[in-house]
JSON list of C-alpha atoms in Angstrom, two decimals:
[
{"chain": "N", "resi": 199, "resn": "MET", "atom": "CA", "xyz": [52.68, -16.60, -35.22]},
{"chain": "N", "resi": 200, "resn": "ALA", "atom": "CA", "xyz": [50.35, -13.68, -34.49]},
{"chain": "N", "resi": 201, "resn": "ALA", "atom": "CA", "xyz": [50.43, -10.59, -32.28]},
{"chain": "N", "resi": 202, "resn": "LEU", "atom": "CA", "xyz": [48.04, -7.73, -31.64]},
{"chain": "N", "resi": 203, "resn": "LEU", "atom": "CA", "xyz": [47.46, -4.74, -29.37]},
{"chain": "N", "resi": 204, "resn": "GLY", "atom": "CA", "xyz": [44.09, -4.11, -27.78]},
{"chain": "N", "resi": 205, "resn": "LYS", "atom": "CA", "xyz": [42.05, -2.60, -24.98]},
{"chain": "N", "resi": 206, "resn": "LYS", "atom": "CA", "xyz": [40.43, -4.55, -22.15]},
{"chain": "N", "resi": 207, "resn": "LEU", "atom": "CA", "xyz": [36.71, -3.79, -22.08]},
{"chain": "N", "resi": 208, "resn": "GLY", "atom": "CA", "xyz": [35.72, -5.97, -19.13]},
{"chain": "N", "resi": 209, "resn": "MET", "atom": "CA", "xyz": [34.34, -9.43, -18.36]},
{"chain": "N", "resi": 210, "resn": "THR", "atom": "CA", "xyz": [31.10, -11.21, -19.17]},
{"chain": "N", "resi": 211, "resn": "GLN", "atom": "CA", "xyz": [29.77, -14.71, -19.75]},
{"chain": "N", "resi": 212, "resn": "VAL", "atom": "CA", "xyz": [28.92, -16.57, -22.93]},
{"chain": "N", "resi": 213, "resn": "PHE", "atom": "CA", "xyz": [26.61, -19.56, -23.27]},
{"chain": "N", "resi": 214, "resn": "GLN", "atom": "CA", "xyz": [27.94, -22.29, -25.53]},
{"chain": "N", "resi": 215, "resn": "GLU", "atom": "CA", "xyz": [25.83, -24.49, -27.82]},
{"chain": "N", "resi": 216, "resn": "ASP", "atom": "CA", "xyz": [26.05, -27.40, -25.36]},
{"chain": "N", "resi": 217, "resn": "GLY", "atom": "CA", "xyz": [24.76, -25.21, -22.51]},
{"chain": "N", "resi": 218, "resn": "ARG", "atom": "CA", "xyz": [28.12, -24.58, -20.82]},
{"chain": "N", "resi": 219, "resn": "VAL", "atom": "CA", "xyz": [28.85, -21.11, -19.50]},
{"chain": "N", "resi": 220, "resn": "GLU", "atom": "CA", "xyz": [32.20, -19.55, -20.39]},
{"chain": "N", "resi": 221, "resn": "ARG", "atom": "CA", "xyz": [33.51, -16.68, -18.25]},
{"chain": "N", "resi": 222, "resn": "VAL", "atom": "CA", "xyz": [35.34, -14.48, -20.74]},
{"chain": "N", "resi": 223, "resn": "SER", "atom": "CA", "xyz": [37.32, -11.26, -20.93]},
{"chain": "N", "resi": 224, "resn": "VAL", "atom": "CA", "xyz": [36.32, -8.99, -23.81]},
{"chain": "N", "resi": 225, "resn": "VAL", "atom": "CA", "xyz": [39.26, -7.34, -25.57]},
{"chain": "N", "resi": 226, "resn": "GLU", "atom": "CA", "xyz": [38.89, -4.79, -28.36]},
{"chain": "N", "resi": 227, "resn": "ALA", "atom": "CA", "xyz": [41.93, -5.76, -30.43]},
{"chain": "N", "resi": 228, "resn": "GLY", "atom": "CA", "xyz": [43.26, -3.85, -33.43]},
{"chain": "N", "resi": 229, "resn": "PRO", "atom": "CA", "xyz": [43.24, -3.00, -36.20]},
{"chain": "N", "resi": 230, "resn": "CYS", "atom": "CA", "xyz": [46.97, -2.41, -35.81]},
{"chain": "N", "resi": 231, "resn": "PRO", "atom": "CA", "xyz": [49.08, -1.03, -38.69]},
{"chain": "N", "resi": 232, "resn": "VAL", "atom": "CA", "xyz": [52.63, -2.35, -39.09]},
{"chain": "N", "resi": 233, "resn": "THR", "atom": "CA", "xyz": [54.85, 0.69, -38.48]},
{"chain": "N", "resi": 234, "resn": "ALA", "atom": "CA", "xyz": [58.26, -1.04, -38.69]},
{"chain": "N", "resi": 235, "resn": "VAL", "atom": "CA", "xyz": [59.81, -4.41, -39.47]},
{"chain": "N", "resi": 236, "resn": "ARG", "atom": "CA", "xyz": [63.14, -5.22, -37.80]},
{"chain": "N", "resi": 237, "resn": "THR", "atom": "CA", "xyz": [65.48, -7.63, -39.56]},
{"chain": "N", "resi": 238, "resn": "PHE", "atom": "CA", "xyz": [68.51, -9.49, -38.28]},
{"chain": "N", "resi": 239, "resn": "ASP", "atom": "CA", "xyz": [70.79, -8.15, -41.02]},
{"chain": "N", "resi": 240, "resn": "ARG", "atom": "CA", "xyz": [69.97, -4.48, -40.39]},
{"chain": "N", "resi": 241, "resn": "ASP", "atom": "CA", "xyz": [68.92, -4.34, -36.71]},
{"chain": "N", "resi": 242, "resn": "GLY", "atom": "CA", "xyz": [70.49, -7.42, -35.15]},
{"chain": "N", "resi": 243, "resn": "TYR", "atom": "CA", "xyz": [67.14, -8.97, -34.25]},
{"chain": "N", "resi": 244, "resn": "GLU", "atom": "CA", "xyz": [63.81, -9.81, -35.84]},
{"chain": "N", "resi": 245, "resn": "ALA", "atom": "CA", "xyz": [60.60, -8.11, -34.75]},
{"chain": "N", "resi": 246, "resn": "VAL", "atom": "CA", "xyz": [57.46, -6.40, -35.99]},
{"chain": "N", "resi": 247, "resn": "GLN", "atom": "CA", "xyz": [56.27, -3.05, -34.63]},
{"chain": "N", "resi": 248, "resn": "LEU", "atom": "CA", "xyz": [52.53, -2.43, -34.28]},
{"chain": "N", "resi": 249, "resn": "ALA", "atom": "CA", "xyz": [50.62, 0.76, -33.41]},
{"chain": "N", "resi": 250, "resn": "TYR", "atom": "CA", "xyz": [47.27, 1.07, -31.63]},
{"chain": "N", "resi": 251, "resn": "GLY", "atom": "CA", "xyz": [44.89, 3.69, -30.25]},
{"chain": "N", "resi": 252, "resn": "GLU", "atom": "CA", "xyz": [44.12, 6.64, -32.49]},
{"chain": "N", "resi": 253, "resn": "VAL", "atom": "CA", "xyz": [44.65, 10.10, -30.94]},
{"chain": "N", "resi": 254, "resn": "LYS", "atom": "CA", "xyz": [44.74, 13.70, -32.12]},
{"chain": "N", "resi": 255, "resn": "GLU", "atom": "CA", "xyz": [47.92, 14.90, -33.81]},
{"chain": "N", "resi": 256, "resn": "ARG", "atom": "CA", "xyz": [48.59, 17.48, -31.11]},
{"chain": "N", "resi": 257, "resn": "LYS", "atom": "CA", "xyz": [49.05, 14.71, -28.54]},
{"chain": "N", "resi": 258, "resn": "LEU", "atom": "CA", "xyz": [52.16, 13.31, -30.31]},
{"chain": "N", "resi": 259, "resn": "THR", "atom": "CA", "xyz": [55.60, 14.75, -30.99]},
{"chain": "N", "resi": 260, "resn": "LYS", "atom": "CA", "xyz": [56.83, 15.57, -34.49]},
{"chain": "N", "resi": 261, "resn": "ALA", "atom": "CA", "xyz": [59.21, 12.60, -34.32]},
{"chain": "N", "resi": 262, "resn": "GLU", "atom": "CA", "xyz": [56.36, 10.22, -33.47]},
{"chain": "N", "resi": 263, "resn": "LEU", "atom": "CA", "xyz": [54.16, 11.65, -36.23]},
{"chain": "N", "resi": 264, "resn": "GLY", "atom": "CA", "xyz": [56.98, 11.36, -38.76]},
{"chain": "N", "resi": 265, "resn": "HIS", "atom": "CA", "xyz": [57.64, 7.74, -37.81]},
{"chain": "N", "resi": 266, "resn": "LEU", "atom": "CA", "xyz": [53.95, 6.81, -38.24]},
{"chain": "N", "resi": 267, "resn": "LYS", "atom": "CA", "xyz": [53.70, 8.73, -41.52]},
{"chain": "N", "resi": 268, "resn": "LYS", "atom": "CA", "xyz": [56.36, 6.45, -43.06]},
{"chain": "N", "resi": 269, "resn": "ALA", "atom": "CA", "xyz": [53.87, 3.61, -42.75]},
{"chain": "N", "resi": 270, "resn": "ASP", "atom": "CA", "xyz": [50.87, 5.76, -43.80]},
{"chain": "N", "resi": 271, "resn": "ALA", "atom": "CA", "xyz": [49.44, 5.22, -40.32]},
{"chain": "N", "resi": 272, "resn": "PRO", "atom": "CA", "xyz": [47.23, 7.76, -38.50]},
{"chain": "N", "resi": 273, "resn": "PRO", "atom": "CA", "xyz": [48.39, 9.30, -35.19]},
{"chain": "N", "resi": 274, "resn": "MET", "atom": "CA", "xyz": [48.39, 6.50, -32.60]},
{"chain": "N", "resi": 275, "resn": "ARG", "atom": "CA", "xyz": [49.20, 6.47, -28.91]},
{"chain": "N", "resi": 276, "resn": "HIS", "atom": "CA", "xyz": [50.83, 3.07, -28.44]},
{"chain": "N", "resi": 277, "resn": "VAL", "atom": "CA", "xyz": [53.72, 1.61, -30.45]},
{"chain": "N", "resi": 278, "resn": "VAL", "atom": "CA", "xyz": [55.01, -1.84, -29.40]},
{"chain": "N", "resi": 279, "resn": "GLU", "atom": "CA", "xyz": [57.53, -4.25, -30.90]},
{"chain": "N", "resi": 280, "resn": "PHE", "atom": "CA", "xyz": [56.92, -8.00, -30.88]},
{"chain": "N", "resi": 281, "resn": "ARG", "atom": "CA", "xyz": [60.02, -10.18, -31.17]},
{"chain": "N", "resi": 282, "resn": "ASP", "atom": "CA", "xyz": [59.97, -13.16, -33.53]},
{"chain": "N", "resi": 283, "resn": "GLU", "atom": "CA", "xyz": [56.40, -12.38, -34.67]},
{"chain": "N", "resi": 284, "resn": "ALA", "atom": "CA", "xyz": [57.15, -10.71, -37.99]},
{"chain": "N", "resi": 285, "resn": "GLY", "atom": "CA", "xyz": [56.37, -13.66, -40.26]},
{"chain": "N", "resi": 286, "resn": "GLU", "atom": "CA", "xyz": [55.39, -12.36, -43.70]},
{"chain": "N", "resi": 287, "resn": "LEU", "atom": "CA", "xyz": [54.19, -8.94, -42.50]},
{"chain": "N", "resi": 288, "resn": "GLN", "atom": "CA", "xyz": [55.31, -5.88, -44.45]},
{"chain": "N", "resi": 289, "resn": "LEU", "atom": "CA", "xyz": [55.47, -2.19, -43.60]},
{"chain": "N", "resi": 290, "resn": "GLY", "atom": "CA", "xyz": [52.07, -0.56, -44.03]},
{"chain": "N", "resi": 291, "resn": "GLU", "atom": "CA", "xyz": [50.00, -3.73, -43.64]},
{"chain": "N", "resi": 292, "resn": "THR", "atom": "CA", "xyz": [47.23, -3.92, -41.04]},
{"chain": "N", "resi": 293, "resn": "VAL", "atom": "CA", "xyz": [46.77, -6.74, -38.50]},
{"chain": "N", "resi": 294, "resn": "THR", "atom": "CA", "xyz": [43.23, -7.50, -37.30]},
{"chain": "N", "resi": 295, "resn": "VAL", "atom": "CA", "xyz": [41.57, -9.98, -34.94]},
{"chain": "N", "resi": 296, "resn": "GLU", "atom": "CA", "xyz": [41.28, -12.37, -37.86]},
{"chain": "N", "resi": 297, "resn": "ALA", "atom": "CA", "xyz": [44.93, -13.25, -37.17]},
{"chain": "N", "resi": 298, "resn": "PHE", "atom": "CA", "xyz": [43.54, -15.38, -34.30]},
{"chain": "N", "resi": 299, "resn": "GLU", "atom": "CA", "xyz": [41.06, -18.23, -34.49]},
{"chain": "N", "resi": 300, "resn": "LYS", "atom": "CA", "xyz": [38.60, -19.88, -32.15]},
{"chain": "N", "resi": 301, "resn": "GLY", "atom": "CA", "xyz": [40.17, -22.43, -29.81]},
{"chain": "N", "resi": 302, "resn": "GLN", "atom": "CA", "xyz": [43.68, -21.00, -30.15]},
{"chain": "N", "resi": 303, "resn": "LYS", "atom": "CA", "xyz": [45.89, -20.54, -27.07]},
{"chain": "N", "resi": 304, "resn": "VAL", "atom": "CA", "xyz": [47.23, -17.03, -26.45]},
{"chain": "N", "resi": 305, "resn": "LYS", "atom": "CA", "xyz": [49.13, -15.12, -23.78]},
{"chain": "N", "resi": 306, "resn": "VAL", "atom": "CA", "xyz": [48.13, -11.62, -22.73]},
{"chain": "N", "resi": 307, "resn": "SER", "atom": "CA", "xyz": [50.49, -9.04, -21.20]},
{"chain": "N", "resi": 308, "resn": "GLY", "atom": "CA", "xyz": [49.47, -5.83, -19.48]},
{"chain": "N", "resi": 309, "resn": "THR", "atom": "CA", "xyz": [50.04, -3.59, -16.48]},
{"chain": "N", "resi": 310, "resn": "SER", "atom": "CA", "xyz": [48.30, -4.89, -13.37]},
{"chain": "N", "resi": 311, "resn": "LYS", "atom": "CA", "xyz": [46.09, -2.73, -11.18]},
{"chain": "N", "resi": 312, "resn": "GLY", "atom": "CA", "xyz": [48.09, -0.58, -8.76]},
{"chain": "N", "resi": 313, "resn": "LYS", "atom": "CA", "xyz": [47.28, -1.29, -5.10]},
{"chain": "N", "resi": 314, "resn": "GLY", "atom": "CA", "xyz": [49.59, 1.31, -3.55]},
{"chain": "N", "resi": 315, "resn": "PHE", "atom": "CA", "xyz": [51.70, 0.64, -0.44]},
{"chain": "N", "resi": 316, "resn": "GLN", "atom": "CA", "xyz": [50.49, -2.58, 1.21]},
{"chain": "N", "resi": 317, "resn": "GLY", "atom": "CA", "xyz": [51.51, -4.70, 4.16]},
{"chain": "N", "resi": 318, "resn": "THR", "atom": "CA", "xyz": [52.76, -8.26, 4.11]},
{"chain": "N", "resi": 319, "resn": "VAL", "atom": "CA", "xyz": [49.37, -9.87, 4.80]},
{"chain": "N", "resi": 320, "resn": "LYS", "atom": "CA", "xyz": [47.84, -8.47, 1.61]},
{"chain": "N", "resi": 321, "resn": "ARG", "atom": "CA", "xyz": [51.02, -8.27, -0.49]},
{"chain": "N", "resi": 322, "resn": "HIS", "atom": "CA", "xyz": [52.54, -11.70, 0.26]},
{"chain": "N", "resi": 323, "resn": "ASN", "atom": "CA", "xyz": [49.66, -13.60, 1.92]},
{"chain": "N", "resi": 324, "resn": "PHE", "atom": "CA", "xyz": [51.43, -13.74, 5.30]},
{"chain": "N", "resi": 325, "resn": "ALA", "atom": "CA", "xyz": [49.44, -15.24, 8.17]},
{"chain": "N", "resi": 326, "resn": "ARG", "atom": "CA", "xyz": [48.35, -12.73, 10.77]},
{"chain": "N", "resi": 327, "resn": "GLY", "atom": "CA", "xyz": [49.27, -12.94, 14.43]},
{"chain": "N", "resi": 328, "resn": "PRO", "atom": "CA", "xyz": [46.93, -13.63, 17.36]},
{"chain": "N", "resi": 329, "resn": "VAL", "atom": "CA", "xyz": [44.20, -11.09, 18.02]},
{"chain": "N", "resi": 330, "resn": "THR", "atom": "CA", "xyz": [43.52, -11.99, 21.68]},
{"chain": "N", "resi": 331, "resn": "HIS", "atom": "CA", "xyz": [45.28, -11.67, 25.06]},
{"chain": "N", "resi": 332, "resn": "GLY", "atom": "CA", "xyz": [46.52, -8.15, 24.34]},
{"chain": "N", "resi": 333, "resn": "SER", "atom": "CA", "xyz": [48.57, -9.10, 21.28]},
{"chain": "N", "resi": 334, "resn": "HIS", "atom": "CA", "xyz": [50.05, -6.14, 19.38]},
{"chain": "N", "resi": 335, "resn": "ASN", "atom": "CA", "xyz": [51.22, -8.40, 16.54]},
{"chain": "N", "resi": 336, "resn": "THR", "atom": "CA", "xyz": [47.94, -8.73, 14.62]},
{"chain": "N", "resi": 337, "resn": "ARG", "atom": "CA", "xyz": [49.23, -7.89, 11.11]},
{"chain": "N", "resi": 338, "resn": "ALA", "atom": "CA", "xyz": [52.95, -7.36, 11.74]},
{"chain": "N", "resi": 339, "resn": "PRO", "atom": "CA", "xyz": [55.35, -9.35, 9.54]},
{"chain": "N", "resi": 340, "resn": "GLY", "atom": "CA", "xyz": [57.19, -11.06, 12.40]},
{"chain": "N", "resi": 341, "resn": "SER", "atom": "CA", "xyz": [60.91, -11.86, 12.51]},
{"chain": "N", "resi": 342, "resn": "ILE", "atom": "CA", "xyz": [63.01, -10.89, 9.47]},
{"chain": "N", "resi": 343, "resn": "GLY", "atom": "CA", "xyz": [66.34, -12.31, 10.69]},
{"chain": "N", "resi": 344, "resn": "ALA", "atom": "CA", "xyz": [68.58, -13.01, 13.69]},
{"chain": "N", "resi": 345, "resn": "SER", "atom": "CA", "xyz": [70.32, -10.18, 15.59]},
{"chain": "N", "resi": 346, "resn": "ALA", "atom": "CA", "xyz": [73.91, -11.25, 16.33]},
{"chain": "N", "resi": 347, "resn": "THR", "atom": "CA", "xyz": [74.36, -13.46, 13.28]},
{"chain": "N", "resi": 348, "resn": "PRO", "atom": "CA", "xyz": [74.31, -12.30, 10.52]},
{"chain": "N", "resi": 349, "resn": "SER", "atom": "CA", "xyz": [73.62, -8.87, 12.09]},
{"chain": "N", "resi": 350, "resn": "ARG", "atom": "CA", "xyz": [71.78, -7.74, 8.99]},
{"chain": "N", "resi": 351, "resn": "VAL", "atom": "CA", "xyz": [68.67, -8.42, 6.95]},
{"chain": "N", "resi": 352, "resn": "PHE", "atom": "CA", "xyz": [69.22, -10.61, 3.90]},
{"chain": "N", "resi": 353, "resn": "LYS", "atom": "CA", "xyz": [68.34, -9.24, 0.48]},
{"chain": "N", "resi": 354, "resn": "GLY", "atom": "CA", "xyz": [65.05, -10.45, -0.93]},
{"chain": "N", "resi": 355, "resn": "ILE", "atom": "CA", "xyz": [63.21, -10.71, 2.39]},
{"chain": "N", "resi": 356, "resn": "ARG", "atom": "CA", "xyz": [59.51, -10.22, 1.65]},
{"chain": "N", "resi": 357, "resn": "GLY", "atom": "CA", "xyz": [58.14, -7.12, 3.31]},
{"chain": "N", "resi": 358, "resn": "PRO", "atom": "CA", "xyz": [55.65, -4.30, 2.91]},
{"chain": "N", "resi": 359, "resn": "GLY", "atom": "CA", "xyz": [55.88, -2.06, -0.14]},
{"chain": "N", "resi": 360, "resn": "GLN", "atom": "CA", "xyz": [54.40, -1.07, -3.49]},
{"chain": "N", "resi": 361, "resn": "MET", "atom": "CA", "xyz": [51.91, -3.66, -4.77]},
{"chain": "N", "resi": 362, "resn": "GLY", "atom": "CA", "xyz": [50.66, -3.97, -8.33]},
{"chain": "N", "resi": 363, "resn": "ASN", "atom": "CA", "xyz": [51.27, -1.55, -11.21]},
{"chain": "N", "resi": 364, "resn": "ALA", "atom": "CA", "xyz": [53.70, -4.04, -12.76]},
{"chain": "N", "resi": 365, "resn": "ARG", "atom": "CA", "xyz": [53.88, -5.91, -16.05]},
{"chain": "N", "resi": 366, "resn": "VAL", "atom": "CA", "xyz": [52.03, -9.22, -15.85]},
{"chain": "N", "resi": 367, "resn": "THR", "atom": "CA", "xyz": [51.67, -11.95, -18.48]},
{"chain": "N", "resi": 368, "resn": "GLN", "atom": "CA", "xyz": [48.76, -14.39, -18.31]},
{"chain": "N", "resi": 369, "resn": "ARG", "atom": "CA", "xyz": [49.51, -17.54, -20.31]},
{"chain": "N", "resi": 370, "resn": "GLY", "atom": "CA", "xyz": [47.36, -20.31, -21.69]},
{"chain": "N", "resi": 371, "resn": "LEU", "atom": "CA", "xyz": [44.20, -18.31, -22.34]},
{"chain": "N", "resi": 372, "resn": "GLU", "atom": "CA", "xyz": [41.85, -19.83, -24.91]},
{"chain": "N", "resi": 373, "resn": "VAL", "atom": "CA", "xyz": [40.13, -17.80, -27.61]},
{"chain": "N", "resi": 374, "resn": "VAL", "atom": "CA", "xyz": [36.45, -18.55, -27.03]},
{"chain": "N", "resi": 375, "resn": "ASP", "atom": "CA", "xyz": [35.21, -16.46, -29.96]},
{"chain": "N", "resi": 376, "resn": "VAL", "atom": "CA", "xyz": [36.37, -13.91, -32.54]},
{"chain": "N", "resi": 377, "resn": "VAL", "atom": "CA", "xyz": [33.93, -11.12, -33.50]},
{"chain": "N", "resi": 378, "resn": "ALA", "atom": "CA", "xyz": [35.70, -9.71, -36.55]},
{"chain": "N", "resi": 379, "resn": "GLU", "atom": "CA", "xyz": [33.10, -7.07, -37.46]},
{"chain": "N", "resi": 380, "resn": "GLN", "atom": "CA", "xyz": [33.51, -5.42, -34.03]},
{"chain": "N", "resi": 381, "resn": "ASN", "atom": "CA", "xyz": [37.24, -6.16, -33.58]},
{"chain": "N", "resi": 382, "resn": "LEU", "atom": "CA", "xyz": [36.54, -8.19, -30.44]},
{"chain": "N", "resi": 383, "resn": "LEU", "atom": "CA", "xyz": [38.34, -11.16, -28.92]},
{"chain": "N", "resi": 384, "resn": "LEU", "atom": "CA", "xyz": [36.62, -13.22, -26.21]},
{"chain": "N", "resi": 385, "resn": "LEU", "atom": "CA", "xyz": [39.24, -14.90, -24.01]},
{"chain": "N", "resi": 386, "resn": "ARG", "atom": "CA", "xyz": [38.49, -17.50, -21.36]},
{"chain": "N", "resi": 387, "resn": "GLY", "atom": "CA", "xyz": [39.38, -16.24, -17.89]},
{"chain": "N", "resi": 388, "resn": "SER", "atom": "CA", "xyz": [40.82, -12.92, -16.77]},
{"chain": "N", "resi": 389, "resn": "VAL", "atom": "CA", "xyz": [43.48, -10.72, -18.32]},
{"chain": "N", "resi": 390, "resn": "PRO", "atom": "CA", "xyz": [45.79, -8.29, -16.47]},
{"chain": "N", "resi": 391, "resn": "GLY", "atom": "CA", "xyz": [44.93, -4.67, -15.86]},
{"chain": "N", "resi": 392, "resn": "PRO", "atom": "CA", "xyz": [41.87, -2.48, -15.32]},
{"chain": "N", "resi": 393, "resn": "ARG", "atom": "CA", "xyz": [39.04, -1.83, -17.74]},
{"chain": "N", "resi": 394, "resn": "GLY", "atom": "CA", "xyz": [40.35, 0.38, -20.52]},
{"chain": "N", "resi": 395, "resn": "GLY", "atom": "CA", "xyz": [43.92, -0.83, -20.03]},
{"chain": "N", "resi": 396, "resn": "THR", "atom": "CA", "xyz": [46.11, -1.61, -23.03]},
{"chain": "N", "resi": 397, "resn": "VAL", "atom": "CA", "xyz": [47.14, -5.25, -23.47]},
{"chain": "N", "resi": 398, "resn": "GLU", "atom": "CA", "xyz": [49.42, -7.22, -25.79]},
{"chain": "N", "resi": 399, "resn": "ILE", "atom": "CA", "xyz": [48.06, -10.47, -27.24]},
{"chain": "N", "resi": 400, "resn": "ARG", "atom": "CA", "xyz": [50.40, -13.10, -28.64]},
{"chain": "N", "resi": 401, "resn": "THR", "atom": "CA", "xyz": [50.14, -16.73, -29.60]},
{"chain": "N", "resi": 402, "resn": "ASP", "atom": "CA", "xyz": [51.27, -18.97, -26.73]},
{"chain": "N", "resi": 403, "resn": "ARG", "atom": "CA", "xyz": [53.99, -21.33, -27.92]}
]
């Protein structure tokens, strides 16, 4: 199994040898040093911890700097653990895009774009009301429950509220190409988050 941290650069298109056009997301992935290896005997679970995104020392705490120094890693902004992805990795090793290969299926996790407070039409794809004959119910959500029975609104009723800015995992993305010299992964389709957002890439079982 393989895992990697990266940064979403944006989307583009790639022409294949047979003339087909692939719409791809470009992700700058790694290199990611291994900063910790969790074992079942010592920690109760198995995982590998990777770091990504070099920053200046002053932007991290002494505890964070000390933790990274144990693995001889430079100051890095993001530290993420991947369960059941350790394999043969050892503390201090570096994972690169070469851990993935062309045609492989991966899943990408990231934080989706925040849309702020939105109504039910945009947030849940509700149908709007009539817009003629003096209707005041154009984008209102409509009925959310009976009055006398049960005399309350059930939990889980879809309504207006915060939209986006949540963890999203896109599964089944195919690796169209691996550009090792530039640390780039080209993935078919879209990945969560805005340009410049940090994403986690894992093999899709």
